[in-house]
Coordinates of C-alpha atoms in Angstrom, one line a residue:
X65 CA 36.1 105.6 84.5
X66 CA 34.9 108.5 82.3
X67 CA 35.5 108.5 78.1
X68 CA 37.5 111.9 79.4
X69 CA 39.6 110.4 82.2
X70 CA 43.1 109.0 81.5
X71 CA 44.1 105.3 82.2
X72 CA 46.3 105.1 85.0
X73 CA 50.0 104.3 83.5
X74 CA 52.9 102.3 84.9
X75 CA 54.7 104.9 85.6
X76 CA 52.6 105.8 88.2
X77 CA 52.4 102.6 89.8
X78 CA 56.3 102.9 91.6
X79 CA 55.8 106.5 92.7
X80 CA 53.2 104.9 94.7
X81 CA 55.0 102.4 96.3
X82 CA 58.1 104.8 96.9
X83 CA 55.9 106.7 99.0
X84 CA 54.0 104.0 100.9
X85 CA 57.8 102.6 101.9
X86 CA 58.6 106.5 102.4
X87 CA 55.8 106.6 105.3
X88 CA 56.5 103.4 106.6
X89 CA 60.3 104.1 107.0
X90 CA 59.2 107.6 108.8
X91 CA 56.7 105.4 111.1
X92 CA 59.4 103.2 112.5
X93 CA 61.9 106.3 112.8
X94 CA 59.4 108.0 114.7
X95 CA 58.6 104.9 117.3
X96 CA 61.7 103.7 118.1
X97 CA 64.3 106.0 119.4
X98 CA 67.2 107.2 117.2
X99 CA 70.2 107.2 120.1
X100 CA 70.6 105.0 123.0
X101 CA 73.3 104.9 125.3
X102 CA 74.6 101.2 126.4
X103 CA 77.1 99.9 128.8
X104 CA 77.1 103.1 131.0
X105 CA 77.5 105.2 127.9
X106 CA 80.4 103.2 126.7
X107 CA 78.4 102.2 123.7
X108 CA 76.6 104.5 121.7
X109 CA 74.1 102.9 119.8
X110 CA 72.0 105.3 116.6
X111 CA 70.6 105.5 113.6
X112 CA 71.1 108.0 110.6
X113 CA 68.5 109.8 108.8
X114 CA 65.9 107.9 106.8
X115 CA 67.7 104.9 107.4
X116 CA 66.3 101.6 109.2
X117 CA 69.7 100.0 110.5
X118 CA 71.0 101.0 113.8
X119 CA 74.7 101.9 113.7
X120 CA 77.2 101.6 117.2
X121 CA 80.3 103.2 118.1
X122 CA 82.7 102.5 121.2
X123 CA 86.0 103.8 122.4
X124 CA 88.7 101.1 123.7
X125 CA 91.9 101.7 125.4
X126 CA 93.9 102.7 122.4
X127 CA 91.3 106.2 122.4
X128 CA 90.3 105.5 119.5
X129 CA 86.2 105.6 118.6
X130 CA 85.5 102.1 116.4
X131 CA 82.2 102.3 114.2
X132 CA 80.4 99.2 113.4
X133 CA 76.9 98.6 111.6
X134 CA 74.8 96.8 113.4
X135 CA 73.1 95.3 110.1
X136 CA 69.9 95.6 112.4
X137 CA 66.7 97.3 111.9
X138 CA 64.9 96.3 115.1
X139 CA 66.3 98.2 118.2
X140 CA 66.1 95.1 120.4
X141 CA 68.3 92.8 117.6
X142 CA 70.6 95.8 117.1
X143 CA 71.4 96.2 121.2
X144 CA 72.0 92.5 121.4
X145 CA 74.1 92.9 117.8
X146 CA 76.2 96.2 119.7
X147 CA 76.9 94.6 122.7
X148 CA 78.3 92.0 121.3
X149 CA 80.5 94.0 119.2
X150 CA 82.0 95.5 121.8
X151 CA 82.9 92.4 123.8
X152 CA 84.4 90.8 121.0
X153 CA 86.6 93.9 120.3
X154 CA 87.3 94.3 124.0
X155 CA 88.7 90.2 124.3
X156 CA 90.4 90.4 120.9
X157 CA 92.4 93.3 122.1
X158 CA 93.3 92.0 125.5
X159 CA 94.9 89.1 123.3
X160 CA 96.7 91.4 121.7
X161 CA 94.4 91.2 118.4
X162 CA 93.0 94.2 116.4
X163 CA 89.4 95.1 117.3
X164 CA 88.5 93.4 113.9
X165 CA 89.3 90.0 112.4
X166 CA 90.7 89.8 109.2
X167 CA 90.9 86.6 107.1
X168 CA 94.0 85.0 105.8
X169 CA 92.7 86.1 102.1
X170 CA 92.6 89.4 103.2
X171 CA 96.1 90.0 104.5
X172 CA 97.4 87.7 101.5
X173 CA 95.9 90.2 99.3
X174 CA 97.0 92.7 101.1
X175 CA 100.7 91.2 100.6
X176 CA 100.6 90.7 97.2
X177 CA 99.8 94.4 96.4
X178 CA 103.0 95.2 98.3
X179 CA 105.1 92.8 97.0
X180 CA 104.0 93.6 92.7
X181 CA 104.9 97.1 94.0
X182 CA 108.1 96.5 94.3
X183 CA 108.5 93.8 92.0
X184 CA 107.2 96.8 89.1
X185 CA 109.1 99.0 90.7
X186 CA 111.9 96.4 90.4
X187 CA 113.5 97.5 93.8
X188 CA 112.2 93.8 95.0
X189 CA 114.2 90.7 94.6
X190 CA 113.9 88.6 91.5
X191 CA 112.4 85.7 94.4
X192 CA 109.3 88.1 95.3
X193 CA 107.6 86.4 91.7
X194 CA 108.2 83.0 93.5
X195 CA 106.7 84.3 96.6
X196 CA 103.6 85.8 95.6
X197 CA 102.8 82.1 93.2
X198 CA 103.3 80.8 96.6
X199 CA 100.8 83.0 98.1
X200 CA 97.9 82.6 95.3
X201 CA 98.4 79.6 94.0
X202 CA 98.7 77.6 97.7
X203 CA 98.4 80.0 100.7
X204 CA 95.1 81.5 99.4
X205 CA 92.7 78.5 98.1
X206 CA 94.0 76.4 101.4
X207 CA 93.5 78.8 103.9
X208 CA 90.2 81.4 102.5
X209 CA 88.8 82.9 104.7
X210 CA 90.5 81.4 107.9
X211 CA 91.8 83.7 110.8
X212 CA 95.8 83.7 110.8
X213 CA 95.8 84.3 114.5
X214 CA 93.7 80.9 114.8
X215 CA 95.6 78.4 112.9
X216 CA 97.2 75.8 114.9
X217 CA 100.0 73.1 114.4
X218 CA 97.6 70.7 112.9
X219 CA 96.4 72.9 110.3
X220 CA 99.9 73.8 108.7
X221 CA 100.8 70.0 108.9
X222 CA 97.7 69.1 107.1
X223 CA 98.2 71.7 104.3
X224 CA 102.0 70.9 103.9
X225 CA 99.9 67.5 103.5
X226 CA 98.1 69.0 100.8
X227 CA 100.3 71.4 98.8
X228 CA 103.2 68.6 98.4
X229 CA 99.7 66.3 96.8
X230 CA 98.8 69.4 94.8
X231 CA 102.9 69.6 93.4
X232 CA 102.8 66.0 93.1
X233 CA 106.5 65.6 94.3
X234 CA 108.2 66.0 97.9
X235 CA 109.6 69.8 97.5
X236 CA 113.3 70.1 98.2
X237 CA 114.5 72.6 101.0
X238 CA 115.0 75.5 98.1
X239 CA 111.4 75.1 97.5
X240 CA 110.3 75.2 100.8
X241 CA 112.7 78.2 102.0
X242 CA 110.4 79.7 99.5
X243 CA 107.7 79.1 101.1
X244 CA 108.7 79.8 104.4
X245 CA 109.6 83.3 103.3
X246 CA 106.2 83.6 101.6
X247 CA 104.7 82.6 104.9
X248 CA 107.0 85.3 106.8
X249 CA 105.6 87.8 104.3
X250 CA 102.1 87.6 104.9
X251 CA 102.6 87.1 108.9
X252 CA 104.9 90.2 109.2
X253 CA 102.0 91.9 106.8
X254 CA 99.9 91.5 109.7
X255 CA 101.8 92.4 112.0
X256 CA 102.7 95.7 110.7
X257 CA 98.8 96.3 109.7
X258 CA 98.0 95.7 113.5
X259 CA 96.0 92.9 112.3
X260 CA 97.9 90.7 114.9
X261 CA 100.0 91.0 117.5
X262 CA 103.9 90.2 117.7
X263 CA 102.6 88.4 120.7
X264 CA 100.4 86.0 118.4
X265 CA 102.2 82.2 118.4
X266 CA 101.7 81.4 114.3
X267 CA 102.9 78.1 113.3
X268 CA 105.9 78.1 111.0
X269 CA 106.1 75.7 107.9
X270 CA 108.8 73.2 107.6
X271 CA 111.7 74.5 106.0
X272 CA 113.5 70.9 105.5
X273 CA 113.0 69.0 102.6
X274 CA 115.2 66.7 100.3
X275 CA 118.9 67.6 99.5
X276 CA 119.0 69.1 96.4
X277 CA 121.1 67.5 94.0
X278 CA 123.8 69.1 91.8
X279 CA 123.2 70.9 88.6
X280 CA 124.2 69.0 85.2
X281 CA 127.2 71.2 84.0
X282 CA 128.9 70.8 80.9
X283 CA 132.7 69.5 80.4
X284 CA 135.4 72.2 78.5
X285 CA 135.6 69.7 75.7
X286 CA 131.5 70.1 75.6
X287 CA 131.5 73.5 75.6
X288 CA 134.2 73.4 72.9
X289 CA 131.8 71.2 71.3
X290 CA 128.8 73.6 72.0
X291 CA 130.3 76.8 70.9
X292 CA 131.4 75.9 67.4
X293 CA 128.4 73.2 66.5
X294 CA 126.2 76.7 67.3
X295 CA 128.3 78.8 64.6
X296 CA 126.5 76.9 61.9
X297 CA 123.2 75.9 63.6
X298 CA 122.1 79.9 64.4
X299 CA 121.7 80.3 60.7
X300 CA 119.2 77.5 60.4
X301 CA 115.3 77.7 61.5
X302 CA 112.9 78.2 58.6
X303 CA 109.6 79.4 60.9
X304 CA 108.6 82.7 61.0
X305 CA 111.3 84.3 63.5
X306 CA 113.3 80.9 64.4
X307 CA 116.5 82.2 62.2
X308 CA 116.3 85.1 64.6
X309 CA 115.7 83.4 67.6
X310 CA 118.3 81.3 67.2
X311 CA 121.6 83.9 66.8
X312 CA 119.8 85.3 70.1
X313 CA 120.2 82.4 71.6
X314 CA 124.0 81.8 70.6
X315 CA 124.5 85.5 72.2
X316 CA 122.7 84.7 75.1
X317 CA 124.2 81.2 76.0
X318 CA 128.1 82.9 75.6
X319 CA 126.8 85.4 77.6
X320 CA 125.5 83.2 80.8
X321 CA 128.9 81.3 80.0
X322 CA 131.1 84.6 80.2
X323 CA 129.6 86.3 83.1
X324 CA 127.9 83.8 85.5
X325 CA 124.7 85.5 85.7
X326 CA 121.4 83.6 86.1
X327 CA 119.9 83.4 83.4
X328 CA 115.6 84.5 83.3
X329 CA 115.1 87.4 85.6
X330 CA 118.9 88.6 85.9
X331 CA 120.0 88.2 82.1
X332 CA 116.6 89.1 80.4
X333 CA 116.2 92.5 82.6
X334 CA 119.9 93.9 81.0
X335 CA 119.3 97.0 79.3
X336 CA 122.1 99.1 77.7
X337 CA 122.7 101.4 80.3
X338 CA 123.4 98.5 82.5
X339 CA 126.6 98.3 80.8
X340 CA 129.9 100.4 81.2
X341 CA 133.7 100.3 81.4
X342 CA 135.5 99.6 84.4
X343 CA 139.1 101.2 84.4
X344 CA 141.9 99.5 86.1
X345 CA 145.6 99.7 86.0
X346 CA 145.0 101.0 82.6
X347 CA 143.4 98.2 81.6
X348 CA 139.4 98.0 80.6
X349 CA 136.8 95.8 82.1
X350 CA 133.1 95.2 81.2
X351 CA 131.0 95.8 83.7
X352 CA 127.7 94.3 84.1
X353 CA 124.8 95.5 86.4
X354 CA 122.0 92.7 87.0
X355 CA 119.3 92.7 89.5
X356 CA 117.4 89.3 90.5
X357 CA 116.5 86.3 93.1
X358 CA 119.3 88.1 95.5
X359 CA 119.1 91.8 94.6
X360 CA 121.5 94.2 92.1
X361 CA 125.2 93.8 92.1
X362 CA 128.0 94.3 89.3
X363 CA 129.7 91.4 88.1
X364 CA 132.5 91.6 85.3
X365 CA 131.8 89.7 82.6
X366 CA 134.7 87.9 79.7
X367 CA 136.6 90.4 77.7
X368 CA 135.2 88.0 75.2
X369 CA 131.9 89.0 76.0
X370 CA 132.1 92.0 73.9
X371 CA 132.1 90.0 70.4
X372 CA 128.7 89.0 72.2
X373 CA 127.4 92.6 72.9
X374 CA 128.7 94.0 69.2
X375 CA 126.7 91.0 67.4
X376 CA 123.1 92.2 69.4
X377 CA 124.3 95.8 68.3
X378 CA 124.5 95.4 64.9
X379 CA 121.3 93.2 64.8
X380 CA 118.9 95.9 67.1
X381 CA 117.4 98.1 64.1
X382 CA 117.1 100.9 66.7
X383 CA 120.6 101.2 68.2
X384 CA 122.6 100.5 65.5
X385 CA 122.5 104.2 64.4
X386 CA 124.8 104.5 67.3
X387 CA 128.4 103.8 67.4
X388 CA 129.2 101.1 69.3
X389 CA 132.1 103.0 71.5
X390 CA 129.5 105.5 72.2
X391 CA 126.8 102.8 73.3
X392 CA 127.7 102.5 76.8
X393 CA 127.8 106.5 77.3
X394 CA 124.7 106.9 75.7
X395 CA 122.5 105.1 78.6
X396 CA 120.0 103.2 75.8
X397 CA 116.8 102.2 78.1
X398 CA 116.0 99.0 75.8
X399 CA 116.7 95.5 76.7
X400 CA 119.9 93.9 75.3
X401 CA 118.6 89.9 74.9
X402 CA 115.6 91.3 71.7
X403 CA 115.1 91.0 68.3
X404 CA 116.1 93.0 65.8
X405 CA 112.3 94.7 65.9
X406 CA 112.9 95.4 69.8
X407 CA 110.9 92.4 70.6
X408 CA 111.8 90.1 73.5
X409 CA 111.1 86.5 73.8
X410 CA 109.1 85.4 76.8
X411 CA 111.3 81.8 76.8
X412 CA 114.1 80.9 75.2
X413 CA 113.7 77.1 77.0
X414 CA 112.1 75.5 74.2
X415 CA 115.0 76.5 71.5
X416 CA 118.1 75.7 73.9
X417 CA 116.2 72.3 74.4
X418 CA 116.0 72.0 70.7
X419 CA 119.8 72.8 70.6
X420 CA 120.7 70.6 73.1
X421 CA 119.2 67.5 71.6
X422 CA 120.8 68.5 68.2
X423 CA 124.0 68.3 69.8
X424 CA 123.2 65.9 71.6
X425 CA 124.2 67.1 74.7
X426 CA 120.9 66.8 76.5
X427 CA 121.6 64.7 78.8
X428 CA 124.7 64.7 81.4
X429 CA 126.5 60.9 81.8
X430 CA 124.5 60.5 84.7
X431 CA 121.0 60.6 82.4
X432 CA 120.0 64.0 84.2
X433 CA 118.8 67.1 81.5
X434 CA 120.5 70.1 80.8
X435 CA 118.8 73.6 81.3
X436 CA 119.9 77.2 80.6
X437 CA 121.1 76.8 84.6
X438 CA 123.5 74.3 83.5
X439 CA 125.4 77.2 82.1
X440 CA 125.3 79.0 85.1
X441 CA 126.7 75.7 87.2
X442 CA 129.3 75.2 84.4
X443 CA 131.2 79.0 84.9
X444 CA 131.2 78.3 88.7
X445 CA 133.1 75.4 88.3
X446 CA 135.5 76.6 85.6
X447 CA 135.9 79.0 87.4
X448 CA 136.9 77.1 90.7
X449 CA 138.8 74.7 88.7
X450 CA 140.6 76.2 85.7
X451 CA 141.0 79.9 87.0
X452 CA 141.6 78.9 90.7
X453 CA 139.2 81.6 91.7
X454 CA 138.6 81.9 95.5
X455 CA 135.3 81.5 96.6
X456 CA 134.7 84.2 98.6
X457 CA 135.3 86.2 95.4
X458 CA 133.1 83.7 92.8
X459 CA 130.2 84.3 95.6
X460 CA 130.4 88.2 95.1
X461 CA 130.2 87.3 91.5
X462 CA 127.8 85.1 91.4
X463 CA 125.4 86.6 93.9
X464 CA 125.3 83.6 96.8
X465 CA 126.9 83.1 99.9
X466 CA 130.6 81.7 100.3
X467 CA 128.7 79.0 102.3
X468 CA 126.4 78.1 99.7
X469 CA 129.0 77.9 97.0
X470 CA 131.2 75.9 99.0
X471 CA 128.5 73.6 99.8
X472 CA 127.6 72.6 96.3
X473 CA 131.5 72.9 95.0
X474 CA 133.0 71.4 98.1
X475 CA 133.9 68.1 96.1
X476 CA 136.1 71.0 94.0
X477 CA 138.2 72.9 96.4
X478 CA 140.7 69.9 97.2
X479 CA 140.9 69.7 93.3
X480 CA 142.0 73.3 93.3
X481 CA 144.8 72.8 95.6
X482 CA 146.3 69.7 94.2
X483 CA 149.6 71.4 93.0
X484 CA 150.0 71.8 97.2
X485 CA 148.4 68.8 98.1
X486 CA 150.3 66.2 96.0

């Protein structure tokens, strides 16, 4: 090298290569062909421009061409790779099986698109939350990346097996109707994709488990007891937003209490506008829209339950500027169970168990705990028992079936008619 002539730099040293792969690419292009017809022509196998991997196409007998790569470079790899392409396809569709497997993951994930669709778009039941845990947290890391259309008998057994060891606890038949419709989800998902045919035996889960047992209610005299030990205990708390917290819990427990709604999805998602007047005979009702495990409905709530509803107005900083006759007419978009500052608790578990075990009505005589639900369980059978309301109409109410109400009241409806069966 010369004192004049410039070392060679790095930079130089990749447009090198590049061009030595460049030629080498062109080489193999140039000795090998670039179409070839398989099969009698009923495979086409080719290769694009400056690229090494052969590609394939065939037509089956829906008319439709199907394009696969190949993955091969060499032509005698990529005609074995073709070929068997097309048989596969060709035997999975005389099965009744789309020309392309797709693993259980795959239509789960599929599923739970669908399903958080409607759940945002909140025209989903409240139960489609509980379905897609069901899918991700069991369905999913059991199954992978297993073909639906291949499980057998054994292998649902043998995760039942393992999801009731993972839940550490036999699952009662609630549970696993749960999971049965989560199951029904993803298989009709499939179904409707044209991943797999109606035709297509899948294994069903078990949908009997252990009777479920009744809910822990509370007694009048308890709720007697209830409603005036909480007229001095809302004003207590000392942490942060506790005071707060607690006179929205007081609103929210009469409220489950007056109406029967379930509490969570259905009482937390009221807004404003999901209130109005119901006119009848002159007389005005309070009408309650809710949407959860079992779909919208109206229920009437209390005429009591409007001491609950002026309380949260007065508290809510931004719709207190509104009179409250005017509130139901104005359609306000924002929840009704917040804070003053328009913030809504995730739980409000923790405080009612706090509640309950100041009053110390935590436990039922029988030693079982009381939840938010027990609220629920107690209208029902005040209901059935103090108002002698037919069942057919506390299931309207309520949102379940006549059958189901009568199944876990039955012990109640000879009780209701005692003045006719004495």
């Amino acid at each position: 090298m010369t004192k004049n002539q410039a070392a060679p730099t790095q930079d130089t040293a990749p447009a090198t290569t590049n061009t030595s792969r460049q030629r080498t690419i062109a080489s193999l292009i140039q000795t090998q062909p670039s179409v070839l017809l398989l099969r009698d022509g009923e495979v086409v196998l080719y290769r694009r421009t400056r690229s090494l991997q052969y590609q394939c196409r065939f037509k089956l007998s829906d008319g439709k061409w199907h394009r696969f790569s190949t993955r091969k470079a060499s032509l005698e790899n990529a005609i074995a790779a073709a070929c068997d392409m097309y048989d596969e396809a060709r035997f999975r569709q005389k099965l009744g099986l789309t020309h392309k497997a797709h693993s259980f993951a795959q239509i789960a994930a599929i599923t739970l698109v669908e399903l958080r669709k409607q759940i945002d778009a909140s025209s989903g039941r409240g139960a489609y939350n509980t379905y897609a845990t069901c899918i991700e947290k069991y369905f999913v890391p059991y199954f992978g990346d297993k073909m639906l259309e291949e499980l057998t008998h054994t292998d649902v057994r043998e995760f039942e097996v393992w999801r009731d060891r993972q839940m550490a606890r036999k699952p009662k038949t609630s549970t696993l109707n749960n999971f049965t419709s989560a199951w029904n989800r993803v298989i009709t998902t499939a179904v409707e994709r044209g991943y797999i045919s109606e035709r297509v035996p899948v294994p069903k889960l078990t949908a009997k488990g252990l009777k479920g047992t009744a809910r822990p209610g509370f007694s009048e005299e308890e709720i007697t007891q209830l409603l005036a030990f909480m007229e001095d205990w809302q004003h207590g708390g000392t942490r942060g937003n506790e005071h707060e917290i607690r006179m929205l819990l007081r609103d929210y427990i009469e409220m489950l209490l007056l109406t029967g709604m379930r509490h969570g999805t259905e009482a937390m998602g009221i807004c404003w506008k999901h209130l109005e007047w119901h006119t009848d005979k002159g007389v005005h009702y309070l009408r309650v829209w809710v949407d959860g495990k079992t779909g919208g409905r109206w229920l009437i709530a209390k005429h009591r339950a409007v001491d609950v509803l002026k309380r949260l107005h007065e508290r809510q900083t931004d719709v207190k500027s509104i009179v409250f006759e005017d509130i139901f007419a104005t359609r306000v978009p924002h929840k009704l169970f917040r804070l003053s500052d328009g913030y809504q608790p995730v739980s409000l578990n923790g405080t009612f168990r706090r509640l309950m075990r100041d009053t110390g009505l935590l436990k039922n005589s029988e030693g079982q705990n009381r939840t938010l639900y027990s609220l629920r369980h107690t209208y029902a059978t005040m209901e059935l028992l103090r108002n002698s309301t037919d069942i057919h109409t506390l299931s309207k109410q309520m949102g379940n079936s006549a059958a189901m109400i009568e199944r876990h009241y039955s012990k109640l409806t000879a009780t209701m008619a005692a003045d006719r069966l004495a």
